[in-house]
Short mmCIF file of N, CA and C in Angstrom, two decimals:
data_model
loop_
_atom_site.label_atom_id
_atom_site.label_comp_id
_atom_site.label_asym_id
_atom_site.label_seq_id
_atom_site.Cartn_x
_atom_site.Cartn_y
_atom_site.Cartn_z
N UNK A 1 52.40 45.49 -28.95
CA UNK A 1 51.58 45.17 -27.81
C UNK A 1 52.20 43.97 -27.11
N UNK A 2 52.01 44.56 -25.83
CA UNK A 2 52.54 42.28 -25.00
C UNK A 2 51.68 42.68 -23.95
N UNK A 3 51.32 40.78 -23.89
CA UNK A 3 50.57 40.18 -23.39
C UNK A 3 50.86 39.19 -22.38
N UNK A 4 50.19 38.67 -21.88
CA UNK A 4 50.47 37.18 -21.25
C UNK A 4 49.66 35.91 -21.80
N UNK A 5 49.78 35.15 -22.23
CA UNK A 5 49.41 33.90 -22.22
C UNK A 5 50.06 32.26 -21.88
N UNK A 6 49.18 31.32 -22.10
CA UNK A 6 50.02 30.51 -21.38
C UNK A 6 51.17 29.64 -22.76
N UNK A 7 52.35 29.23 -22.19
CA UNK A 7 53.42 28.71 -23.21
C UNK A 7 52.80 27.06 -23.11
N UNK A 8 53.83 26.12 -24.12
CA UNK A 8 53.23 24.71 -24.52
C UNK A 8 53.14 23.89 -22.88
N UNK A 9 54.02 24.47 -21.85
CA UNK A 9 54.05 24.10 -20.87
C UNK A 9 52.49 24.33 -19.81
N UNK A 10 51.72 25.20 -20.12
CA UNK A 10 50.66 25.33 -19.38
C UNK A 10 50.83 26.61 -18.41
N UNK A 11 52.18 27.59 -18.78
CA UNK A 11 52.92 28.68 -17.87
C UNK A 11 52.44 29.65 -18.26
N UNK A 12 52.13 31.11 -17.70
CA UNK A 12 52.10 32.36 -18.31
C UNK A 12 53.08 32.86 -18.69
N UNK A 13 53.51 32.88 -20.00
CA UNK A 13 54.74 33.52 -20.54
C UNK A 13 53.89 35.50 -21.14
N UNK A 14 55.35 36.42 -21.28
CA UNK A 14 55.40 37.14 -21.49
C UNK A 14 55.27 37.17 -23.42
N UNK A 15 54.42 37.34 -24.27
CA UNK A 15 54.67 37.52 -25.59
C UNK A 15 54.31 38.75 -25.91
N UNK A 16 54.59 39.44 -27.18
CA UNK A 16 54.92 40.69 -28.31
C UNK A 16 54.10 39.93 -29.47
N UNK A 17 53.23 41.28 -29.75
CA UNK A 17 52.39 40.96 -30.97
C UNK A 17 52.54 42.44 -31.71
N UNK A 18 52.48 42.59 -32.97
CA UNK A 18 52.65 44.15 -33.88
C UNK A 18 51.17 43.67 -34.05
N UNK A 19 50.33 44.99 -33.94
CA UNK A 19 48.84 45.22 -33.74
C UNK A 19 48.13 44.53 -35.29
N UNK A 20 48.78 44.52 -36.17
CA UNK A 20 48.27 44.08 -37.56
C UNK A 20 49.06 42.88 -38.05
N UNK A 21 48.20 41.75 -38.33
CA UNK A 21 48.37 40.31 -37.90
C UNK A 21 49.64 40.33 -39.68
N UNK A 22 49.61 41.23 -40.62
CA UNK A 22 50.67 41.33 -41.83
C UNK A 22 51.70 41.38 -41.61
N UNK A 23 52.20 42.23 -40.35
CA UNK A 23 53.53 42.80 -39.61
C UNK A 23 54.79 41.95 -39.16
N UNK A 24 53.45 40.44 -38.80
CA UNK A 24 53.87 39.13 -37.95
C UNK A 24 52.91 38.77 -37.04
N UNK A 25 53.98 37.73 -36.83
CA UNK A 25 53.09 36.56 -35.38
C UNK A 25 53.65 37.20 -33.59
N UNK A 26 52.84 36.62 -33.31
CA UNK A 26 53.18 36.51 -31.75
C UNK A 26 54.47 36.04 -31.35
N UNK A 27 55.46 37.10 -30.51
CA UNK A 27 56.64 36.53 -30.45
C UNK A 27 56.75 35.86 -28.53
N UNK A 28 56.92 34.57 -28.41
CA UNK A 28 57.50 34.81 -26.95
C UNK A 28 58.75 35.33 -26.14
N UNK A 29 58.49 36.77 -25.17
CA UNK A 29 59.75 36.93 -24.79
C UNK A 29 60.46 36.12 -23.50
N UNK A 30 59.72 35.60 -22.74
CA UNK A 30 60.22 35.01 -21.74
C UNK A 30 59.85 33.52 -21.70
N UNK A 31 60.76 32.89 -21.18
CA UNK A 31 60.54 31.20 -20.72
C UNK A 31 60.54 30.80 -19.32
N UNK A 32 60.07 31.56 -18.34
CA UNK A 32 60.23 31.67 -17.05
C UNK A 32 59.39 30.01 -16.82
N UNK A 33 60.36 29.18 -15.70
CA UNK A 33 59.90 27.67 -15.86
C UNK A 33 58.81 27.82 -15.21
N UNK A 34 58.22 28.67 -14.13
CA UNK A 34 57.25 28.33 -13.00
C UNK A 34 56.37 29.65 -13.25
N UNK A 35 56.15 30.61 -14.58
CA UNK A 35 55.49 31.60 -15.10
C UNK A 35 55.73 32.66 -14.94
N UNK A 36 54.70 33.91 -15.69
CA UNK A 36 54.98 35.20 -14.99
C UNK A 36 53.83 35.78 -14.75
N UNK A 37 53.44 36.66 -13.79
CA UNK A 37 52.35 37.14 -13.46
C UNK A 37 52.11 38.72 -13.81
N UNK A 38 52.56 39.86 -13.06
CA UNK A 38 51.89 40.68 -13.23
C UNK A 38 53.21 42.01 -14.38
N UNK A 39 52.60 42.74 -15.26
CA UNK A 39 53.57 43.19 -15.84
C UNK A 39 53.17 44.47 -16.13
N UNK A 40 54.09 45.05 -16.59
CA UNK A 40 54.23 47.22 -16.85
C UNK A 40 55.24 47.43 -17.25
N UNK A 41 54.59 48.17 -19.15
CA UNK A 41 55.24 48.58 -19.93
C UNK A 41 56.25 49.74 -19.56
N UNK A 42 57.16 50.11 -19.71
CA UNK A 42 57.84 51.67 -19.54
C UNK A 42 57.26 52.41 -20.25
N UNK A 43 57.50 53.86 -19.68
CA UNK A 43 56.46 54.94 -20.21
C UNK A 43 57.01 55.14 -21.91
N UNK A 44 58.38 54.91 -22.11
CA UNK A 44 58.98 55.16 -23.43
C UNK A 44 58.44 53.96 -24.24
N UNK A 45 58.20 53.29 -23.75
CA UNK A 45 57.68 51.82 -24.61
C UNK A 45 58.74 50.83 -25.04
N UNK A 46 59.96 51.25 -24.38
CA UNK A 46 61.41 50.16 -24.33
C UNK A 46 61.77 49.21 -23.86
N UNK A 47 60.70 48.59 -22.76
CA UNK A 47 61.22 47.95 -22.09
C UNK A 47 59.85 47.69 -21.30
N UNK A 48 59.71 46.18 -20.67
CA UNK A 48 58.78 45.77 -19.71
C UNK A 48 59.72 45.19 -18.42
N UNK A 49 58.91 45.41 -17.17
CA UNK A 49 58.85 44.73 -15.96
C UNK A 49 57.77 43.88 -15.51
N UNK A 50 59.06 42.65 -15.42
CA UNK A 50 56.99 41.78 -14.89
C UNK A 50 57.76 41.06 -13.70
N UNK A 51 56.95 40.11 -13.39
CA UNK A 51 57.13 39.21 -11.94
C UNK A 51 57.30 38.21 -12.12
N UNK A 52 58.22 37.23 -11.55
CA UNK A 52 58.26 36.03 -12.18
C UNK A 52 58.20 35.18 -10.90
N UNK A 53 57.35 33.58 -11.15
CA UNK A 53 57.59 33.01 -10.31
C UNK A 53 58.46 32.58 -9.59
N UNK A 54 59.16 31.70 -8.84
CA UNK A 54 60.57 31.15 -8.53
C UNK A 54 60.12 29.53 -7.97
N UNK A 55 61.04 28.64 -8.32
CA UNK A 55 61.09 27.35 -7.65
C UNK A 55 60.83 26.89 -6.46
N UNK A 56 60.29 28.40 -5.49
CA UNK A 56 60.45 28.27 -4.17
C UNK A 56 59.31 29.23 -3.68
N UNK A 57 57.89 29.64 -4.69
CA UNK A 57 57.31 30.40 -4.88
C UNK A 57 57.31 31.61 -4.53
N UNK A 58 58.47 32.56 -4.65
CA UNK A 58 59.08 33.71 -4.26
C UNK A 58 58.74 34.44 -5.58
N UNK A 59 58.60 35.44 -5.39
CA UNK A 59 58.43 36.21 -7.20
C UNK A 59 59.53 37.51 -6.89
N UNK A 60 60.29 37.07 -8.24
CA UNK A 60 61.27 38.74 -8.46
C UNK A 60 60.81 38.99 -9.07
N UNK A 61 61.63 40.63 -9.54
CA UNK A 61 61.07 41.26 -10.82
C UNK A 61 62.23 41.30 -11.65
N UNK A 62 61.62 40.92 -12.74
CA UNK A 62 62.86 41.01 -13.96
C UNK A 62 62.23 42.16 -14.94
N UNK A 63 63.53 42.51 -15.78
CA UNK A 63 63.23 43.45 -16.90
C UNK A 63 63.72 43.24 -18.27
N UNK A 64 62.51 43.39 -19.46
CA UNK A 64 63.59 42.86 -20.46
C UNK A 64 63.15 44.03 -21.50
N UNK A 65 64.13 43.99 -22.70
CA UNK A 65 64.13 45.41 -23.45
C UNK A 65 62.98 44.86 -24.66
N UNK A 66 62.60 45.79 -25.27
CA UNK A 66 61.57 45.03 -26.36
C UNK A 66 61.76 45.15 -27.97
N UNK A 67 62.51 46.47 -27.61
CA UNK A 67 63.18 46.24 -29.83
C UNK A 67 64.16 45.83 -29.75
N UNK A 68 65.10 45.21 -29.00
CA UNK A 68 65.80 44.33 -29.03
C UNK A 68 66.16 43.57 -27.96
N UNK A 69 65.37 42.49 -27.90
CA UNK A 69 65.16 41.52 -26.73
C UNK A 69 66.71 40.83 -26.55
N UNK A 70 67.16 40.75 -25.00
CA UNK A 70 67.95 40.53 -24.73
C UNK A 70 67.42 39.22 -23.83
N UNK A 71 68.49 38.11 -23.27
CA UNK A 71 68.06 38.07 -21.92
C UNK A 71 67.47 38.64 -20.84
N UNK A 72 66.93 38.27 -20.01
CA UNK A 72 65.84 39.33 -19.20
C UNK A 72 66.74 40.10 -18.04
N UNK A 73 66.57 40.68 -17.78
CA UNK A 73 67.94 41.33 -16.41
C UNK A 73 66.61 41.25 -14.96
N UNK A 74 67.23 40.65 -13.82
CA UNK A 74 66.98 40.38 -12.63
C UNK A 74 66.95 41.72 -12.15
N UNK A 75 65.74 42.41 -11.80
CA UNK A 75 65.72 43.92 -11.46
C UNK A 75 66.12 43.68 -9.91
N UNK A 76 64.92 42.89 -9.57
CA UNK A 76 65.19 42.71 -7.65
C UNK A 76 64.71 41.35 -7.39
N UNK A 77 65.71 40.77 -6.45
CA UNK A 77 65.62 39.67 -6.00
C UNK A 77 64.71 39.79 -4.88
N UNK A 78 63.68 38.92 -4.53
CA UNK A 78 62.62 38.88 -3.26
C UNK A 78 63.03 37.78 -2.73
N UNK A 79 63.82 37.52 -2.01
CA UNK A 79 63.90 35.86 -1.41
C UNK A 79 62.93 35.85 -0.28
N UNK A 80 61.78 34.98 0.01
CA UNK A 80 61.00 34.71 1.21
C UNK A 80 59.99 36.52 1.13
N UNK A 81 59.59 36.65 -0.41
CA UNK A 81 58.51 37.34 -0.40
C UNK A 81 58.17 37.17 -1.93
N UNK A 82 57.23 38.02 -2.30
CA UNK A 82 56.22 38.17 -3.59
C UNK A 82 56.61 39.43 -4.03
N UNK A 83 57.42 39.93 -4.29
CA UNK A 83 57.14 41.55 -5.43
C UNK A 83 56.68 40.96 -6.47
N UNK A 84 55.15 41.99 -6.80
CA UNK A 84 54.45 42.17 -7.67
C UNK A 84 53.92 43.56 -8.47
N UNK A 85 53.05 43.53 -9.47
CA UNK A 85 52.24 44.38 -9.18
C UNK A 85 53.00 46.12 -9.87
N UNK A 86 54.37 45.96 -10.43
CA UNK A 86 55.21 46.63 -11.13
C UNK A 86 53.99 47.82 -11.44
N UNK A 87 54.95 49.28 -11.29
CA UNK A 87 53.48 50.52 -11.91
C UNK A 87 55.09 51.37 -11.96
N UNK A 88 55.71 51.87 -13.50
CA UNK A 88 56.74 52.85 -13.63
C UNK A 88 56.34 53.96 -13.55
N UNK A 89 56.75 54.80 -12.58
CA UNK A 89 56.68 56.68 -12.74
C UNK A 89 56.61 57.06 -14.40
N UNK A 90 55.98 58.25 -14.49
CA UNK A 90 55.70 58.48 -15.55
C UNK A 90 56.91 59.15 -16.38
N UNK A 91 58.27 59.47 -15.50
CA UNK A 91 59.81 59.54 -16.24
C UNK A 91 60.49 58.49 -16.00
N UNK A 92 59.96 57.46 -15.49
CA UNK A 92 60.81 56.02 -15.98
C UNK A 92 62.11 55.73 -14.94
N UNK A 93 61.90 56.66 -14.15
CA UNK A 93 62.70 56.11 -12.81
C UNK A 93 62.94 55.77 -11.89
N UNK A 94 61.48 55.40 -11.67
CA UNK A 94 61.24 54.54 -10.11
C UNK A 94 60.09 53.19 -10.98
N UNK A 95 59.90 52.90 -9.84
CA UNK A 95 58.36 51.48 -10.12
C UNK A 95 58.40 51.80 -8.46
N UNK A 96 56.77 51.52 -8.44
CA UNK A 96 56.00 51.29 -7.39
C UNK A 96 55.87 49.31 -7.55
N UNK A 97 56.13 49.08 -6.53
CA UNK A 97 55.85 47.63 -6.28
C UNK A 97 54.99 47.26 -5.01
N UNK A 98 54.55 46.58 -4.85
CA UNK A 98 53.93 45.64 -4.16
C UNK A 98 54.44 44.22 -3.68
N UNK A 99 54.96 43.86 -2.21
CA UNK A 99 55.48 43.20 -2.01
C UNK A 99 55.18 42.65 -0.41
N UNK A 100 54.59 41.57 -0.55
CA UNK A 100 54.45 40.32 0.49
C UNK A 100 55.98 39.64 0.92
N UNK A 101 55.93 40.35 1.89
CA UNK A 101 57.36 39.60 2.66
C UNK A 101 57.67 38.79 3.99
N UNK A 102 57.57 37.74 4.08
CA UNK A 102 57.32 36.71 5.07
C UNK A 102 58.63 36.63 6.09
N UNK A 103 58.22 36.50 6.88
CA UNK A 103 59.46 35.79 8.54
C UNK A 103 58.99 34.67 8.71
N UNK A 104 59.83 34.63 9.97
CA UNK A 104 59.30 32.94 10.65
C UNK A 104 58.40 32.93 11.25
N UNK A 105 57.80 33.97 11.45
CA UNK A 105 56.04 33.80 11.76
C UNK A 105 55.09 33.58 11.00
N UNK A 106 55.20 34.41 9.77
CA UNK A 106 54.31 34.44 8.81
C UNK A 106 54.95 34.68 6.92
N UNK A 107 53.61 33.31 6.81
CA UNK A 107 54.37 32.54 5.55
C UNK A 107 54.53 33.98 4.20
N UNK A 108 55.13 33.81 3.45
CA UNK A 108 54.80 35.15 2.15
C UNK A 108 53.52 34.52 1.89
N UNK A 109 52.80 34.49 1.91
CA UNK A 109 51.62 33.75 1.46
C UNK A 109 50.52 34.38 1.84
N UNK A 110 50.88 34.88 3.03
CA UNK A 110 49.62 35.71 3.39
C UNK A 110 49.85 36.28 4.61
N UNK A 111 51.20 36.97 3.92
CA UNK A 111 51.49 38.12 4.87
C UNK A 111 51.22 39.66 4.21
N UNK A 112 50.70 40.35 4.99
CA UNK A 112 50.30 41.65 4.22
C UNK A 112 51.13 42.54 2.97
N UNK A 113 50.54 42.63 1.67
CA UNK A 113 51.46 43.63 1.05
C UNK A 113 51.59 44.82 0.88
N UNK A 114 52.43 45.08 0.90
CA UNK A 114 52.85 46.77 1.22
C UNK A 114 53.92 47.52 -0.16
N UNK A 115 53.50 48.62 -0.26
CA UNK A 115 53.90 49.40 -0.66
C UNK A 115 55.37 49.48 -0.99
N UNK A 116 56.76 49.59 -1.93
CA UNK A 116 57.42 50.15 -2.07
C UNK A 116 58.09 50.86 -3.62
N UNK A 117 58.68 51.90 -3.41
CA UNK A 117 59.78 52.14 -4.46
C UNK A 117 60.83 51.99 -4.63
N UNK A 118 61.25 51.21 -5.78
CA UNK A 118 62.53 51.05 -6.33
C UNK A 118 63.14 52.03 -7.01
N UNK A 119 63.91 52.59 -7.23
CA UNK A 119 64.83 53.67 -7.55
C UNK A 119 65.88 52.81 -8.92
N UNK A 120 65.13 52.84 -9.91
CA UNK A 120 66.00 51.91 -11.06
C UNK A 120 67.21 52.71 -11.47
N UNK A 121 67.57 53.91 -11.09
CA UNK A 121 68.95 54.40 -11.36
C UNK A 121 70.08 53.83 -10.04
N UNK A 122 69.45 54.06 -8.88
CA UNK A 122 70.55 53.06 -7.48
C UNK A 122 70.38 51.54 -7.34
N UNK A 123 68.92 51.37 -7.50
CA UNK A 123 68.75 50.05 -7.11
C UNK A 123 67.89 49.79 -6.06
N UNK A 124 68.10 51.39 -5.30
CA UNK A 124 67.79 51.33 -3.96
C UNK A 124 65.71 51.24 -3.64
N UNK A 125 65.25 49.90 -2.74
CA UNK A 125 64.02 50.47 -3.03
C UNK A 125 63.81 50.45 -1.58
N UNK A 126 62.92 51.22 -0.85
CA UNK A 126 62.17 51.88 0.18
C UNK A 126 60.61 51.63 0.88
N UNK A 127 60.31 50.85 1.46
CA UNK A 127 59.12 50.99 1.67
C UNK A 127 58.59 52.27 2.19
N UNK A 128 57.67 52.27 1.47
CA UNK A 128 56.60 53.72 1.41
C UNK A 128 56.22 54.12 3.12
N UNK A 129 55.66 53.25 3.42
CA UNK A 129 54.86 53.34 4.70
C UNK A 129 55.81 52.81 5.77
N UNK A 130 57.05 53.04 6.31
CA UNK A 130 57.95 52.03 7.14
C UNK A 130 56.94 52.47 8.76
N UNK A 131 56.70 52.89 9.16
CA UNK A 131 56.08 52.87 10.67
C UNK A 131 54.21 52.17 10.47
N UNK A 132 53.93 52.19 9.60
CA UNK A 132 52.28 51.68 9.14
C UNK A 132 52.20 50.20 8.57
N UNK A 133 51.51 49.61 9.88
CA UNK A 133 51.14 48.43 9.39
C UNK A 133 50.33 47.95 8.19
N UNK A 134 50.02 49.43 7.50
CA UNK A 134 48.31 49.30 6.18
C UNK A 134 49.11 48.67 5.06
N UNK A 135 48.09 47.54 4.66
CA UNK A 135 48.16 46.83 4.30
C UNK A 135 47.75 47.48 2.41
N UNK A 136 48.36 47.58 1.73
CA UNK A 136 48.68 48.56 0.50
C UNK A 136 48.82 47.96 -0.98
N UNK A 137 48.35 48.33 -1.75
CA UNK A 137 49.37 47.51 -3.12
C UNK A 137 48.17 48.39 -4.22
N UNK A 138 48.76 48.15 -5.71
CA UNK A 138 48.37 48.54 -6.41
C UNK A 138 48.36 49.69 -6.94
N UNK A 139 49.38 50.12 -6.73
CA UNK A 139 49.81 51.51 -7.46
C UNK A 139 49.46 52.08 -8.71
N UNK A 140 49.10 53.47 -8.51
CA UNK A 140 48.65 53.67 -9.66
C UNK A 140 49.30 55.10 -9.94
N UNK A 141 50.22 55.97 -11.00
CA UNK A 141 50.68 57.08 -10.72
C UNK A 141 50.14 58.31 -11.31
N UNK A 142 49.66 58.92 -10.77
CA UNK A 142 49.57 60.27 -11.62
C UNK A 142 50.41 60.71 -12.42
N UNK A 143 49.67 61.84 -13.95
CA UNK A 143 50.28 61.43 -14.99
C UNK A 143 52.35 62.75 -14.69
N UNK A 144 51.79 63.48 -13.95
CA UNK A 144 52.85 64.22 -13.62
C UNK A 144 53.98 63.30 -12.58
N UNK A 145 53.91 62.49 -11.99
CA UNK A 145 54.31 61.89 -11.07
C UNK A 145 54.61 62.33 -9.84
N UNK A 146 53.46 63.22 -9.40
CA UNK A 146 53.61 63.85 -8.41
C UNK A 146 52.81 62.94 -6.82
N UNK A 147 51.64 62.10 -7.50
CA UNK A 147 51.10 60.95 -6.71
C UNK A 147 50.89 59.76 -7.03
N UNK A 148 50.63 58.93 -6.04
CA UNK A 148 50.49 57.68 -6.64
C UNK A 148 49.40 57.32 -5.42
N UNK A 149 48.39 56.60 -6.45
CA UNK A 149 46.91 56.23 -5.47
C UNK A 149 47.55 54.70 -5.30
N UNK A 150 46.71 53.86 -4.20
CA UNK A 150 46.68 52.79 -4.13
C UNK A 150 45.77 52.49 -3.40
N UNK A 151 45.59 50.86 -3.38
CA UNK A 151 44.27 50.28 -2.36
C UNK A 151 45.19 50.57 -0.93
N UNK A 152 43.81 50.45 0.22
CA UNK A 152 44.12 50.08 1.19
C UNK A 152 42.53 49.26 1.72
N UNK A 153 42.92 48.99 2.87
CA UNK A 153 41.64 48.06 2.93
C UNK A 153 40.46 48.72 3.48
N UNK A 154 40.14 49.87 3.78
CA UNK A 154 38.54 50.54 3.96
C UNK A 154 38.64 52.03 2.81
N UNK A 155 39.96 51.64 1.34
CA UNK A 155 39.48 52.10 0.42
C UNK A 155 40.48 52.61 -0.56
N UNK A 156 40.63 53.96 -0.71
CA UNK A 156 41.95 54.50 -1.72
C UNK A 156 43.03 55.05 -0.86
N UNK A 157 44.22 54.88 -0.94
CA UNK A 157 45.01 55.82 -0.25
C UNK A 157 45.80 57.02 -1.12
N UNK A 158 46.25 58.34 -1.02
CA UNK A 158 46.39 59.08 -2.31
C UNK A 158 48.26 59.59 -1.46
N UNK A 159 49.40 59.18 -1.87
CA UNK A 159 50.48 59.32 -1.61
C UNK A 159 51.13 60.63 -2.40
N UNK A 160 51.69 61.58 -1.64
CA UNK A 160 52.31 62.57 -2.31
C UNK A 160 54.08 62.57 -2.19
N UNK A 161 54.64 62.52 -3.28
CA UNK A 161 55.94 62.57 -3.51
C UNK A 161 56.84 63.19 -2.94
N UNK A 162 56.39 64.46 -3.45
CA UNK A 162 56.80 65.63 -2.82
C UNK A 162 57.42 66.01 -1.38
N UNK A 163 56.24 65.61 -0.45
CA UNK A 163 56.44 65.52 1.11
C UNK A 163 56.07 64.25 1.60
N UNK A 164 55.36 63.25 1.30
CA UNK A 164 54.73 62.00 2.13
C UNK A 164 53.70 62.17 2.53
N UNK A 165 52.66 63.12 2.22
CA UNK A 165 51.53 63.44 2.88
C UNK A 165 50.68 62.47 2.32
N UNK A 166 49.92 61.58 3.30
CA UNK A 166 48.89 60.91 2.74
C UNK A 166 47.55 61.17 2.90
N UNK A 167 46.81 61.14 2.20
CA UNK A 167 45.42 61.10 2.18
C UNK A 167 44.65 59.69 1.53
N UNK A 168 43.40 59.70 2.88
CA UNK A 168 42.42 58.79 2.32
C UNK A 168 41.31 59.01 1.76
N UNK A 169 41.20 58.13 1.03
CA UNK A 169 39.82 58.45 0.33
C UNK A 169 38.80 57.15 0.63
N UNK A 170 37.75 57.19 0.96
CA UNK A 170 36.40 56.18 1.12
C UNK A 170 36.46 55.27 -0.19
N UNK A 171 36.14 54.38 0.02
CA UNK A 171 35.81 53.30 -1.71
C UNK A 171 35.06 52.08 -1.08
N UNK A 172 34.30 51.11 -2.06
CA UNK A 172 33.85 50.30 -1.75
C UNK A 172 34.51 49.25 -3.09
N UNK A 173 34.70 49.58 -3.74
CA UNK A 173 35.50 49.18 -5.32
C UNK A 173 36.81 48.64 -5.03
N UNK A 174 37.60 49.00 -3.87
CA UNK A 174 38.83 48.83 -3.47
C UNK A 174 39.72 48.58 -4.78
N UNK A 175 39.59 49.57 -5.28
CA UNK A 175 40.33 49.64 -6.63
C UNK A 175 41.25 51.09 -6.65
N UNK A 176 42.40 51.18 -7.11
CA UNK A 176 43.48 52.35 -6.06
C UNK A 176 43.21 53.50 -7.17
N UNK A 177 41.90 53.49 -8.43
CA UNK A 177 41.79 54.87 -8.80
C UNK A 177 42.19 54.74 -10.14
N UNK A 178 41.69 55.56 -11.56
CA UNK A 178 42.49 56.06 -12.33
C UNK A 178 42.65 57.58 -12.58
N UNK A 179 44.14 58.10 -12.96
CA UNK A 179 44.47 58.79 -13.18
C UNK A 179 43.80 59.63 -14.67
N UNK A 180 43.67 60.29 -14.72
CA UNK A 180 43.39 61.96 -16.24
C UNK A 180 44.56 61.63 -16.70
N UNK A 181 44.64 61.60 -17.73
CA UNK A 181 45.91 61.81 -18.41
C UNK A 181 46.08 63.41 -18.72
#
């Protein structure tokens, strides 16, 4: 199992616990100086993606392996935004992210986040919605990986892979849905 809690510093670090306290202790995997926030296991259970703060309050996403912890590998650099919010396809080759990306108008801070996929075999990631200003995040994937729900702000939005067809759905929960396994 991993978790987040905070390290001696007062930070959210990334730790590994084996479910039966005989097995062992709580291990920490990351020392990120300024914390980590939001994180998602891989569907194989090999590996996590989480978000890490930056010195300059920018958040990348890093990835680190879990039966044998390595240094963490820098998935995507965000300079002058927030990727957050990591959700892996259910074959382990994309992540849905969530990402606040600021100009010289408007700070990452509270500039709208939006939707994209990363493609962890190119690198290459895409925003979902490039002509739509809707304001998006929170991915959630169906267990085939054929959709992926998310918030939008008057409720669910339901994204299809396949073609791009979107559908909305009404909510007051603004919560992007769970999937049937």
């Amino acid at each position: 199992m991993v978790f987040l809690a905070a390290d001696a510093e007062g930070q959210l670090q990334l730790f590994r616990t084996p479910l039966r306290p005989s097995q062992g202790r709580p291990r920490q995997l990351t020392a990120a100086p300024y914390g980590v926030s939001k994180v998602s296991v891989a569907p194989d259970g090999q590996a996590v993606v989480y978000s890490a703060v930056e010195s300059d309050g920018a958040e990348n996403l890093w990835r680190i392996g879990l039966d044998q912890p390595r240094d963490p590998e820098l998935l995507l650099a965000c300079p002058q935004a927030i990727c957050t919010d990591p959700a892996w396809s259910p074959d382990g080759k994309l992540l849905a992210i969530s990402a606040r990306i600021g100009d010289e108008t408007t700070a990452r801070a509270v500039a709208p986040l939006h939707l994209w996929l990363l493609d962890l075999g190119t690198g290459e990631n895409t925003r979902v919605f490039p002509e739509e200003p809707t304001f998006s995040y929170g991915a959630q994937w169906s267990s085939d990986g054929q959709w992926i729900t998310f918030n939008i702000p008057d409720g669910v939005g339901a994204y299809a892979m396949q073609d791009g067809r979107i559908s909305r759905l009404t909510s007051t929960t603004f919560s992007g849905g769970t999937w049937r396994p």
